[in-house]
Coordinates of C-alpha atoms in Angstrom, one line a residue:
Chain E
X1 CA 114.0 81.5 66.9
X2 CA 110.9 81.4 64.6
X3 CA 108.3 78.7 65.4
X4 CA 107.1 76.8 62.5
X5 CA 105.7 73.3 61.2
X6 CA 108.7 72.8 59.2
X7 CA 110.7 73.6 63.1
X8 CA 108.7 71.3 64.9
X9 CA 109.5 68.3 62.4
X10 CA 113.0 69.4 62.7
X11 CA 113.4 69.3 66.5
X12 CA 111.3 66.0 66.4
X13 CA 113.7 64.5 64.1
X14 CA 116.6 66.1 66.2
X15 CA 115.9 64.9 70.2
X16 CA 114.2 68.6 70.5
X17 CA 117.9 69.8 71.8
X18 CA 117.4 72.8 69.7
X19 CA 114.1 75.0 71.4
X20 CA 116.2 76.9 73.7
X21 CA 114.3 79.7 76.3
X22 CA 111.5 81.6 74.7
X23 CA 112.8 84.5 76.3
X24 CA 116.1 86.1 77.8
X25 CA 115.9 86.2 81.7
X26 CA 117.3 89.7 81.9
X27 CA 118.8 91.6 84.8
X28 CA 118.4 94.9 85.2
X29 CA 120.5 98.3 83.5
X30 CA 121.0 101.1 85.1
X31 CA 118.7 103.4 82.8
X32 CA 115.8 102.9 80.8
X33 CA 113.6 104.8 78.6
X34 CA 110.3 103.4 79.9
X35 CA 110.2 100.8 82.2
X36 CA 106.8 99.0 82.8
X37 CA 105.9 97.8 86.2
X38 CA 104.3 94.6 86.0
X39 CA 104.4 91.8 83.5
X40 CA 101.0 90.5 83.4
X41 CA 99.3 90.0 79.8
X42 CA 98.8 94.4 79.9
X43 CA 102.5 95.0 80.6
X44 CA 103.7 92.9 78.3
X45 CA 101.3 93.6 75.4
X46 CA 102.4 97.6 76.0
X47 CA 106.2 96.5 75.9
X48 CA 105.6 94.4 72.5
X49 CA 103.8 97.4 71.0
X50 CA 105.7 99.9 72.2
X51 CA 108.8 98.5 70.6
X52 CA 106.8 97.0 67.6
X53 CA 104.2 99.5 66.5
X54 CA 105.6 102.8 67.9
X55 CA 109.7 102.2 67.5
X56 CA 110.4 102.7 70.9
X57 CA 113.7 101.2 72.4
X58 CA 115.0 100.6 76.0
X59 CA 112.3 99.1 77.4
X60 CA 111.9 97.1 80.7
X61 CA 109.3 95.6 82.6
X62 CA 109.7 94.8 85.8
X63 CA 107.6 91.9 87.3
X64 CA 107.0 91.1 91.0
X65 CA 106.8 87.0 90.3
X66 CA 107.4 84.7 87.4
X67 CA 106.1 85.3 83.7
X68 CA 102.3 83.6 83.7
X69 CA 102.3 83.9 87.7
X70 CA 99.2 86.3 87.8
X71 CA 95.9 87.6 87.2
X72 CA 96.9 86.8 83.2
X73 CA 97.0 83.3 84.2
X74 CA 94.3 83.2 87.1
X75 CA 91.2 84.3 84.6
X76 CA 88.5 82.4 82.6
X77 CA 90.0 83.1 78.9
X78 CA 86.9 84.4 77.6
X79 CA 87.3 87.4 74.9
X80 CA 84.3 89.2 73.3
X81 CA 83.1 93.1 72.3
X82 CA 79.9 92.9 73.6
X83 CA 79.5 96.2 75.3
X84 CA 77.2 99.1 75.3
X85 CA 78.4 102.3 75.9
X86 CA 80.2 104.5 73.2
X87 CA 83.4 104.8 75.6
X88 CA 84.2 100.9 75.8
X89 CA 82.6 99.8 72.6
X90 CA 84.7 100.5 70.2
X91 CA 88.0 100.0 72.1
X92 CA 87.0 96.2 73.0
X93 CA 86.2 95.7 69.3
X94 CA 89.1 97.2 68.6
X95 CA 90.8 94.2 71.3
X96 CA 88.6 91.4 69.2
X97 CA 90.5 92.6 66.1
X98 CA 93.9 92.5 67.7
X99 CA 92.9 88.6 68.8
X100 CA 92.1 87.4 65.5
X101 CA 95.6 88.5 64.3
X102 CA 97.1 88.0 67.3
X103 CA 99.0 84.1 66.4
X104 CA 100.2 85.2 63.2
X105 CA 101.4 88.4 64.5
X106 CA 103.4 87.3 68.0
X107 CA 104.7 83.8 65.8
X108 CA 102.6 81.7 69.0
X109 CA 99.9 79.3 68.8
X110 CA 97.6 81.4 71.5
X111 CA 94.5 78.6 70.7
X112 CA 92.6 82.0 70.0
X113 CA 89.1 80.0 69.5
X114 CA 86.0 81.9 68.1
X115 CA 83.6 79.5 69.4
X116 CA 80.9 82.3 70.0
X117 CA 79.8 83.6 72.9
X118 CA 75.9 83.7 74.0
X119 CA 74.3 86.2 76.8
X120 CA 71.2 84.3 77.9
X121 CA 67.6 86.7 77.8
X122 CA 64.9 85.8 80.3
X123 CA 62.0 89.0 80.0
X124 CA 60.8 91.4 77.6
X125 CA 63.0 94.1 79.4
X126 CA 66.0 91.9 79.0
X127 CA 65.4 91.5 74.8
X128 CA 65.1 94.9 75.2
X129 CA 68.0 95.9 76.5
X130 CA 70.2 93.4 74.6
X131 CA 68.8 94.4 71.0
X132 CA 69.9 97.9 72.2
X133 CA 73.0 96.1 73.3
X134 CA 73.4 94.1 69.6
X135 CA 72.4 97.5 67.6
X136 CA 75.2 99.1 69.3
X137 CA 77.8 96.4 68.7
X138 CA 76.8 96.4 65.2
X139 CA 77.2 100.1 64.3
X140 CA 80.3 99.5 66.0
X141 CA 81.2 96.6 63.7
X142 CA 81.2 94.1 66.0
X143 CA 78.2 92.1 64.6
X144 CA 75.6 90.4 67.0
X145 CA 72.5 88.1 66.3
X146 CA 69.5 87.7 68.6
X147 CA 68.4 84.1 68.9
X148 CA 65.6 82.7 69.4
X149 CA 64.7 79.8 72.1
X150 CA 64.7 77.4 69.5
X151 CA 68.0 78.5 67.9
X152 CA 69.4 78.3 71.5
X153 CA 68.0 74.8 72.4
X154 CA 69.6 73.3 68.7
X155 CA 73.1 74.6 69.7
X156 CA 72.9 73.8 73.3
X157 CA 69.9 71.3 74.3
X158 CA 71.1 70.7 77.6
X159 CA 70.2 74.1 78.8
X160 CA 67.3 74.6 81.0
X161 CA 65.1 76.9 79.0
X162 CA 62.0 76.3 81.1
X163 CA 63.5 77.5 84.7
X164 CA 60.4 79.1 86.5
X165 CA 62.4 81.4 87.7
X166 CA 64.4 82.5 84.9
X167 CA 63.1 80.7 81.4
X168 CA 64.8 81.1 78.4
X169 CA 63.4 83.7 76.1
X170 CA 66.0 83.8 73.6
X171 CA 69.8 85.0 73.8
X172 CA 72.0 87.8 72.2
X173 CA 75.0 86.0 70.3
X174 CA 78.4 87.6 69.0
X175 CA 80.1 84.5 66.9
X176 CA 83.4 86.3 67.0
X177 CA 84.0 86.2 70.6
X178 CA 85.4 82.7 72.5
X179 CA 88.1 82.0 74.4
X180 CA 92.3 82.2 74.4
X181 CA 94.6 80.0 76.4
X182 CA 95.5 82.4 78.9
X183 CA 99.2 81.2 79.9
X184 CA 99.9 81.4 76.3
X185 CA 99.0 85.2 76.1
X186 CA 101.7 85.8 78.7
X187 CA 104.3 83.7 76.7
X188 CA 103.6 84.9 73.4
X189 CA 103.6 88.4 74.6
X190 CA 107.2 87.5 76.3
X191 CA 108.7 86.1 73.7
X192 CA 107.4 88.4 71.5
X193 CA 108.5 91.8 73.2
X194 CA 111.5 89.5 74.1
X195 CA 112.5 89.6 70.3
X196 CA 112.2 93.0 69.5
X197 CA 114.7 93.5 72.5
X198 CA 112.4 94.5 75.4
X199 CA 114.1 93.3 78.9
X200 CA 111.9 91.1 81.1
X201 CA 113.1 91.0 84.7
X202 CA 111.6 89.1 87.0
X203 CA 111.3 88.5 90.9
X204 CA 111.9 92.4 90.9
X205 CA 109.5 94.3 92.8
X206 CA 108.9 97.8 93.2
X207 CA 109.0 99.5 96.2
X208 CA 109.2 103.0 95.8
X209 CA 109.5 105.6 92.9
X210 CA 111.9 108.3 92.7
X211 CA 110.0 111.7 92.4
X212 CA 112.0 114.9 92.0
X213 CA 110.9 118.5 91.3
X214 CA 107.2 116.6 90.3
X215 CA 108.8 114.3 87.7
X216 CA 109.2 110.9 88.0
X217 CA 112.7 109.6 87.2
X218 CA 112.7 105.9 88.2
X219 CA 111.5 103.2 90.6
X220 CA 113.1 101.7 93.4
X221 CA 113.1 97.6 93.3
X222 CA 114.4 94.9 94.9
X223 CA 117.2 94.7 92.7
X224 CA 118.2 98.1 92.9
X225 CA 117.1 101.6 91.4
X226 CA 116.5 101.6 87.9
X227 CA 116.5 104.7 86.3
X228 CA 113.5 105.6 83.3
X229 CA 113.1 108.2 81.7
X230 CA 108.6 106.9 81.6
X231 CA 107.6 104.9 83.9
X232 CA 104.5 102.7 83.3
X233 CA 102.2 101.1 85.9
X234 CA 100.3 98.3 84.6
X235 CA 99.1 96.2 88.0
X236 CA 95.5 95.4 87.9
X237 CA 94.2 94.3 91.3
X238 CA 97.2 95.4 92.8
X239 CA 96.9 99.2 92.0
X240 CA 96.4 101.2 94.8
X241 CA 98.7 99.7 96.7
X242 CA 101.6 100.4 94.3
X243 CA 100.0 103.9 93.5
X244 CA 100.1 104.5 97.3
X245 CA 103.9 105.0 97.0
X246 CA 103.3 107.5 94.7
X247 CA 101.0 109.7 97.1
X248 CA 98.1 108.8 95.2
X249 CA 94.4 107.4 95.9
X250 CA 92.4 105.9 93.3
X251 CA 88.9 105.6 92.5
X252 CA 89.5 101.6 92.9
X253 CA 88.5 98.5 95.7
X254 CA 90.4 95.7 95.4
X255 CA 87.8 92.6 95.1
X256 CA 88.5 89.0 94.8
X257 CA 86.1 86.9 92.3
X258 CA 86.6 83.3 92.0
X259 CA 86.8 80.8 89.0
X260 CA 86.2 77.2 88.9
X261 CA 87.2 73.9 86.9
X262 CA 85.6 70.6 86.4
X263 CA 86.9 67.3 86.0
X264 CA 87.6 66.8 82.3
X265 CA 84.8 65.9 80.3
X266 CA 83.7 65.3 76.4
X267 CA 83.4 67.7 74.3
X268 CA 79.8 69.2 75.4
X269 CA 79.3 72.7 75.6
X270 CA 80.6 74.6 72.2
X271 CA 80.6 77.7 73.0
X272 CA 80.7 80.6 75.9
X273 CA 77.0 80.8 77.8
X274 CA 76.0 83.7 80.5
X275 CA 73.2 83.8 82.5
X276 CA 73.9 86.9 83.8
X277 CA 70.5 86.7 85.7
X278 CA 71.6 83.9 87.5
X279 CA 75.2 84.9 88.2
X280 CA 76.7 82.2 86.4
X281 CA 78.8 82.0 82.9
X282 CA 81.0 78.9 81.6
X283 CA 83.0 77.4 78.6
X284 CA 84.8 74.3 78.2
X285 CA 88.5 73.9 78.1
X286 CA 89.9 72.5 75.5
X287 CA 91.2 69.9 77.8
X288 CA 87.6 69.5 78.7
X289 CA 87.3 71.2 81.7
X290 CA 84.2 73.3 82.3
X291 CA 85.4 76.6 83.5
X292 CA 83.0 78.9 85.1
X293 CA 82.0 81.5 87.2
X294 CA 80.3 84.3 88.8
X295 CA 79.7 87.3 91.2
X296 CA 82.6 88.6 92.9
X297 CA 82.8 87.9 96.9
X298 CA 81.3 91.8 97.4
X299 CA 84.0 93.2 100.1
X300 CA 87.7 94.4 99.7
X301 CA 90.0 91.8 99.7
X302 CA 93.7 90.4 98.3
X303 CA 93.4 87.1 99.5
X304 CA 93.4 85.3 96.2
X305 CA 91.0 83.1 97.9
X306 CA 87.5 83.8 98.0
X307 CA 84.9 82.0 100.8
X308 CA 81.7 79.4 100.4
X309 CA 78.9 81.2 100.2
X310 CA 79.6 82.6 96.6
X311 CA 81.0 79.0 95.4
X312 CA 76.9 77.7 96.7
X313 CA 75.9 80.8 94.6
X314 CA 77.9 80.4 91.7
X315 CA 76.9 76.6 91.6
X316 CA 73.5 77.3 92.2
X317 CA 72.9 79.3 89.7
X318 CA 74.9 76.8 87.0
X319 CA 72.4 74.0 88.3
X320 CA 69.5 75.9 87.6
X321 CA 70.2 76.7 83.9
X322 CA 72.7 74.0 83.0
X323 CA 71.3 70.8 85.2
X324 CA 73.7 68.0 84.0
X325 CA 76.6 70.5 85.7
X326 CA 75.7 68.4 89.2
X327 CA 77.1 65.4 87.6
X328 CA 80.5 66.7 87.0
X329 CA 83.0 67.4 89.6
X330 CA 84.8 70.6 90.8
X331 CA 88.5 70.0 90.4
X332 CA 89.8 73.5 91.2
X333 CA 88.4 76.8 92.1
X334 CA 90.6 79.9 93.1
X335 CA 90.6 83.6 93.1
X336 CA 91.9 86.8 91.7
X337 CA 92.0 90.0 92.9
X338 CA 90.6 92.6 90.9
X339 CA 90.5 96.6 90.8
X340 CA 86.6 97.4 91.0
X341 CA 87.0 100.6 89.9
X342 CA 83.9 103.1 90.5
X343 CA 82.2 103.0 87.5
X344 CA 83.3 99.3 86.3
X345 CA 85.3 100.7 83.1
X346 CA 89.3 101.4 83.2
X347 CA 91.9 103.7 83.5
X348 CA 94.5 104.4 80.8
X349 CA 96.0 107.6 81.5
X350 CA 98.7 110.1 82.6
X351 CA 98.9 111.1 86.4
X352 CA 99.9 114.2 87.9
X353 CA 103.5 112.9 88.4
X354 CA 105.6 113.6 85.0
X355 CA 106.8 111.1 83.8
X356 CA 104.3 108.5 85.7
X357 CA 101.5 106.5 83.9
X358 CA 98.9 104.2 85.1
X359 CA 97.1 101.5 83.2
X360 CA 94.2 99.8 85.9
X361 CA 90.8 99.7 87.2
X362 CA 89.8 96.7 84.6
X363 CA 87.0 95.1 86.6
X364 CA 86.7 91.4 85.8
X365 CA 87.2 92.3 82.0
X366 CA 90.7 92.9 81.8
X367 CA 92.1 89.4 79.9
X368 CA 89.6 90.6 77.1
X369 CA 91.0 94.1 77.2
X370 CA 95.2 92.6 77.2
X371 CA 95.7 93.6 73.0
X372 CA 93.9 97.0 72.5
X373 CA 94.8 97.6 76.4
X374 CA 98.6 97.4 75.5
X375 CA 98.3 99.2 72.7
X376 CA 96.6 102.0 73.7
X377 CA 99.0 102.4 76.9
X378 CA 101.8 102.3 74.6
X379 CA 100.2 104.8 72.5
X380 CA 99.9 106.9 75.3
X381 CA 103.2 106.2 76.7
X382 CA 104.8 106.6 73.2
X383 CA 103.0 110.1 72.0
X384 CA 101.7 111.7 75.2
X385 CA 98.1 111.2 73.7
X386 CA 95.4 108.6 74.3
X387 CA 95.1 105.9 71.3
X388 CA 91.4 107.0 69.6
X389 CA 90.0 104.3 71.1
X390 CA 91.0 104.9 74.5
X391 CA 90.2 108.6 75.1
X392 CA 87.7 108.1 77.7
X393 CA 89.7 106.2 80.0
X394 CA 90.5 109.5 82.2
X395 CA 91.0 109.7 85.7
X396 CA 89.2 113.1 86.1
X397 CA 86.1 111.1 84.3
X398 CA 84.7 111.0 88.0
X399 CA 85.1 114.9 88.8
X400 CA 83.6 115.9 85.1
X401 CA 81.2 113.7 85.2
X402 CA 82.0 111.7 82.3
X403 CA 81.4 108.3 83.9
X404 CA 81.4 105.1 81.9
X405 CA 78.7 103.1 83.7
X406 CA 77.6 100.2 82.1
X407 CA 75.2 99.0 84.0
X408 CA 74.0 102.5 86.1
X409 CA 75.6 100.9 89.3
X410 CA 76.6 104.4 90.2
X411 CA 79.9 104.7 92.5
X412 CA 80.0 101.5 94.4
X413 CA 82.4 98.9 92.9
X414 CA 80.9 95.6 94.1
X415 CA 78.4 96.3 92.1
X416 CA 79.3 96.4 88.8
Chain Y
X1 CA 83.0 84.7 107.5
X2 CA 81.4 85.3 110.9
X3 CA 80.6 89.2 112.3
X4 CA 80.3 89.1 116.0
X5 CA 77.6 91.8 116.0
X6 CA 78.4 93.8 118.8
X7 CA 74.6 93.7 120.2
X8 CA 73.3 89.7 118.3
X9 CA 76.3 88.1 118.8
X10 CA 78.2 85.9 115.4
X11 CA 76.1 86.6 112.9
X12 CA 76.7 84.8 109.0
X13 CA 78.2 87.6 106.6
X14 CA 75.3 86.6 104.0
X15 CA 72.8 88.6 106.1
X16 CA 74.9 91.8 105.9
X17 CA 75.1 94.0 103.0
X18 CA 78.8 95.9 102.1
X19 CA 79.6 98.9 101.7
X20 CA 83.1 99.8 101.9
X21 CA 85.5 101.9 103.7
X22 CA 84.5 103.2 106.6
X23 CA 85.5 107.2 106.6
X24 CA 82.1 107.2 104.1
X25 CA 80.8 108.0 108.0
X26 CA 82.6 111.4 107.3
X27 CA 80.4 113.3 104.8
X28 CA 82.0 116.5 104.2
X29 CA 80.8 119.6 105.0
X30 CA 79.0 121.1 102.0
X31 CA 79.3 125.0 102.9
X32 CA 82.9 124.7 102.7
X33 CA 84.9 126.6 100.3
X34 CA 86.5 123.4 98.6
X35 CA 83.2 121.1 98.8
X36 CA 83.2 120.6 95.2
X37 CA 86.9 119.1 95.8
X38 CA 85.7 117.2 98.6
X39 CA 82.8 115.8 97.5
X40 CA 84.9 114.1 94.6
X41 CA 87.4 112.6 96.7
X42 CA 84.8 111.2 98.9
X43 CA 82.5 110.0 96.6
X44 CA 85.0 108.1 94.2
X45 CA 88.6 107.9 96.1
X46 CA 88.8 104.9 98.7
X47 CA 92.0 103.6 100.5
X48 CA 92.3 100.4 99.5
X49 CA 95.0 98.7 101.7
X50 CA 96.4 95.2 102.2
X51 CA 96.0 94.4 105.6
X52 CA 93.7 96.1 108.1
X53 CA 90.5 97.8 106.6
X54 CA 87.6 99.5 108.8
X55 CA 84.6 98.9 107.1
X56 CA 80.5 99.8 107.0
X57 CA 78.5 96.2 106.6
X58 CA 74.9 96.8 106.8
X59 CA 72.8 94.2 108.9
X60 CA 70.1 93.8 106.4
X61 CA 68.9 90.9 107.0
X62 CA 69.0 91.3 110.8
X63 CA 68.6 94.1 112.9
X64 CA 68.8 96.8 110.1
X65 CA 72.1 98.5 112.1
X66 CA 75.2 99.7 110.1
X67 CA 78.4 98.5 111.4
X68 CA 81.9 99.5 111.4
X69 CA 84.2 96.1 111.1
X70 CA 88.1 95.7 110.9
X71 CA 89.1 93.1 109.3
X72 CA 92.4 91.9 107.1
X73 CA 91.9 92.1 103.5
X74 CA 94.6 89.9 103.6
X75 CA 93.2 87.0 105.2
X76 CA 89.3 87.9 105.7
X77 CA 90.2 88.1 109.6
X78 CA 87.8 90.2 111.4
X79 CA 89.1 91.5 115.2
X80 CA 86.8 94.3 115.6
X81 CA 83.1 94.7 115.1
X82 CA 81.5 98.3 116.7
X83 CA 78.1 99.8 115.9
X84 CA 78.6 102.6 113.3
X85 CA 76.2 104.7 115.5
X86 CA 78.8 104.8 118.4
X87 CA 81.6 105.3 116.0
X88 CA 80.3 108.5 114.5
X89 CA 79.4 110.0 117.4
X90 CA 82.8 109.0 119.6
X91 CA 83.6 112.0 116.5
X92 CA 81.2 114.0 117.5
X93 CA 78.3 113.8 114.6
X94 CA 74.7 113.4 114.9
X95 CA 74.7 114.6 118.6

């Protein structure tokens, strides 16, 4: 069924009888060509391209929950291509573009909202780094302004600019980035792969793959083996443990970082802020909401919940830059859990089982990543080569030395 | 959370600084004929389980001691707390 305004009118007029399920709730065949484990905003963005873009058919993914249930629906929506290094640069812009397209192309009103997002400078090292930062994003296409205080204070004159800790000295800005309903990713992706024939089968979790003579030639599930002839793992914050079945250790701590949401308010803050100094970044929902957050908890964890002292941390550093935050209440915080991966940049690659891909290690930027993440893994999983802007997402990065590091945290995860 | 530290008693989380899983105590040894091999998997490959997970925390803002804990990643239980000291050398390092 297409969605359109002429649809809408239609079912209005009609008692809205006629919407049926945006997607088939499939069980599963005996054989596939690829199956995908795990239907989070990556797996299904891979299924959708793989069978859009690259022709592929017979495709399942497998997902442990429900459709929505995950870390695709436990983030803080914000998208951007703000990054430095010549690795992750141009595959994140390469993300933005997919965003911008993405409504028209999966028929799904996403809420895709470029409302800009601003990094907050404090010191002549910072302005530094970040016009390095903006020069880099603009050779890449990406476009980025450096504001000044007085730029900052007419968009957002609630901010703090005169902290003594951390004042305000100005603030790198990229206008296309903003925010996505998350949920909707997840649906739109659903219904979208959905359409072009892709099985979704949920509350079907893997267990085990089936590995002979080094090639991998299914997965065992709760509902039963299913036979593939690829098999895709796309399980961010879960990916070691499901990796584990396949003999493998990754270069990957689970961490748990938590988001929160205010009471609704009035429309107040217009865009995406981060005050990275302080720990702290936030938008507003378009239900009001403020949603913000911070630093991860720091230790290894897949409690989905994370504990007080980073919530006092987190808050702390919102009242200092963003005072009239203490007069708004927190309605809901929770966590995610997260692969920290060594050097904070991901994995898209083949592993040393045929037949076996992984797709992980995204950090806390992975909703960002979901387009140009599922494309490239389909790319991959489609032609046996790594999409052009994906070819340093290796696993052997670590033993060549070929690190991408973007902020020179060397190898300890809770760092970056 | 609260780490009973096994010499100052419960002691808040916030003074400790992590560092992850606790076979970092092993350092392999670098004359070996495969220490390039080694060194890789220990510097970037962890186990990264759901449930029990020994652990270095670093007393930092205390008495400066490393510590090996076991806790659930699962539910942030912790049900052992020893000094990393003792741990490596129940091994047999650093004699």
């Amino acid at each position: 069924m297409h969605y359109s305004g002429f649809k809408v009118i239609k079912e209005a007029l009609t008692g809205h009888r006629g919407w049926g399920p945006a997607w088939r709730d499939a069980t599963p065949k005996a054989q596939y060509d690829y199956v995908i484990i795990g239907g989070g905003g990556h797996g299904l963005a891979t299924a959708y391209y793989l069978a859009k873009e690259f022709k592929q058919a017979r495709i399942a993914v497998v997902e442990k929950g429900w459709i929505g249930g995950g870390n695709v629906g436990r983030n803080t929506t914000i998208i951007r291509s703000n990054y430095l290094l010549d690795g992750n640069e141009p595959f994140y812009e390469f993300s933005l573009q997919l965003w911008e397209n993405l409504e028209q192309e999966l028929n799904y009103n996403a809420m895709v909202s470029q409302r800009g997002i601003l990094n907050l400078i404090h010191s002549d090292a910072q302005r530094d780094a970040f016009i390095r930062r903006g020069n880099a994003m603009i050779l890449n296409g990406a476009g980025a302004e450096l504001l000044s205080t007085e730029q900052i204070v007419a968009r957002y004159p609630f901010l703090n600019v005169n902290n003594a800790r951390f004042p305000i000295k100005g603030g790198l800005a990229q206008h296309r980035g903003g925010t996505v309903r998350h949920d909707a990713v997840a649906w739109g992706y659903a219904r979208a792969a959905d359409r072009h024939g892709v099985d979704i089968i949920q509350n079907c979790e893997v267990t085990g793959f089936r590995i002979e003579n080094g090639a991998c030639t299914g997965v065992e599930t709760s509902r039963g083996f299913i036979g593939a002839k690829k098999v895709a793992a796309c399980v961010a914050g879960s990916s070691s443990r499901l990796m584990e079945k396949a003999g493998m250790r990754l270069p990957i701590e689970s961490h748990v970082l938590q988001a929160f949401v205010s009471e609704g308010l009035k429309p107040l803050l217009p865009g995406v802020i981060t005050f990275g100094a302080g720990h702290f970044y936030c938008s507003q929902s378009d239900k009001g909401g403020l949603v913000f957050g911070g630093d991860i908890d720091g230790y290894n964890s897949y409690a989905q919940r994370g504990n007080l002292p980073v919530v006092e941390d987190v808050c702390e550093g919102g009242m200092a830059i963003f005072p009239n935050l203490g007069r708004a209440r927190l309605l809901r915080m929770w966590g995610g859990i997260m692969d920290m991966s060594m050097d904070g940049s991901p994995i898209i690659d083949r592993t040393h089982v045929d037949g076996l891909y992984f797709n992980g290690g995204w950090c806390y930027g992975g909703f960002k990543a979901t387009p140009a993440s599922g494309f490239a893994y389909a790319h991959l999983l489609a032609t046996d080569t790594p999409h052009k802007t994906a070819t340093a997402y290796r696993f052997d990065r670590f033993a060549t030395g070929h690190m991408i590091d973007e902020k020179g945290m060397g190898n300890q995860p809770n760092l970056h | 959370m609260l780490i009973n530290h096994p010499i100052l008693g419960p002691r808040d989380a916030g003074e400790f600084v992590y560092k992850g899983d606790a076979s970092l105590i092993r350092r392999p040894d670098w004359q070996a004929d495969d220490a390039v091999a080694q060194f890789i998997d220990y510097g970037y490959l962890r186990d990264n389980p759901a449930g029990l997970h020994r652990e270095l925390w670093f007393h930092e803002q205390g008495d400066r001691s490393w510590l090996v804990v076991t806790r659930d990643t699962t539910t942030h239980e912790i049900t052992k707390v020893e000094l990393a000291r003792d741990v490596a050398r129940a091994e047999g390092r650093s004699k």
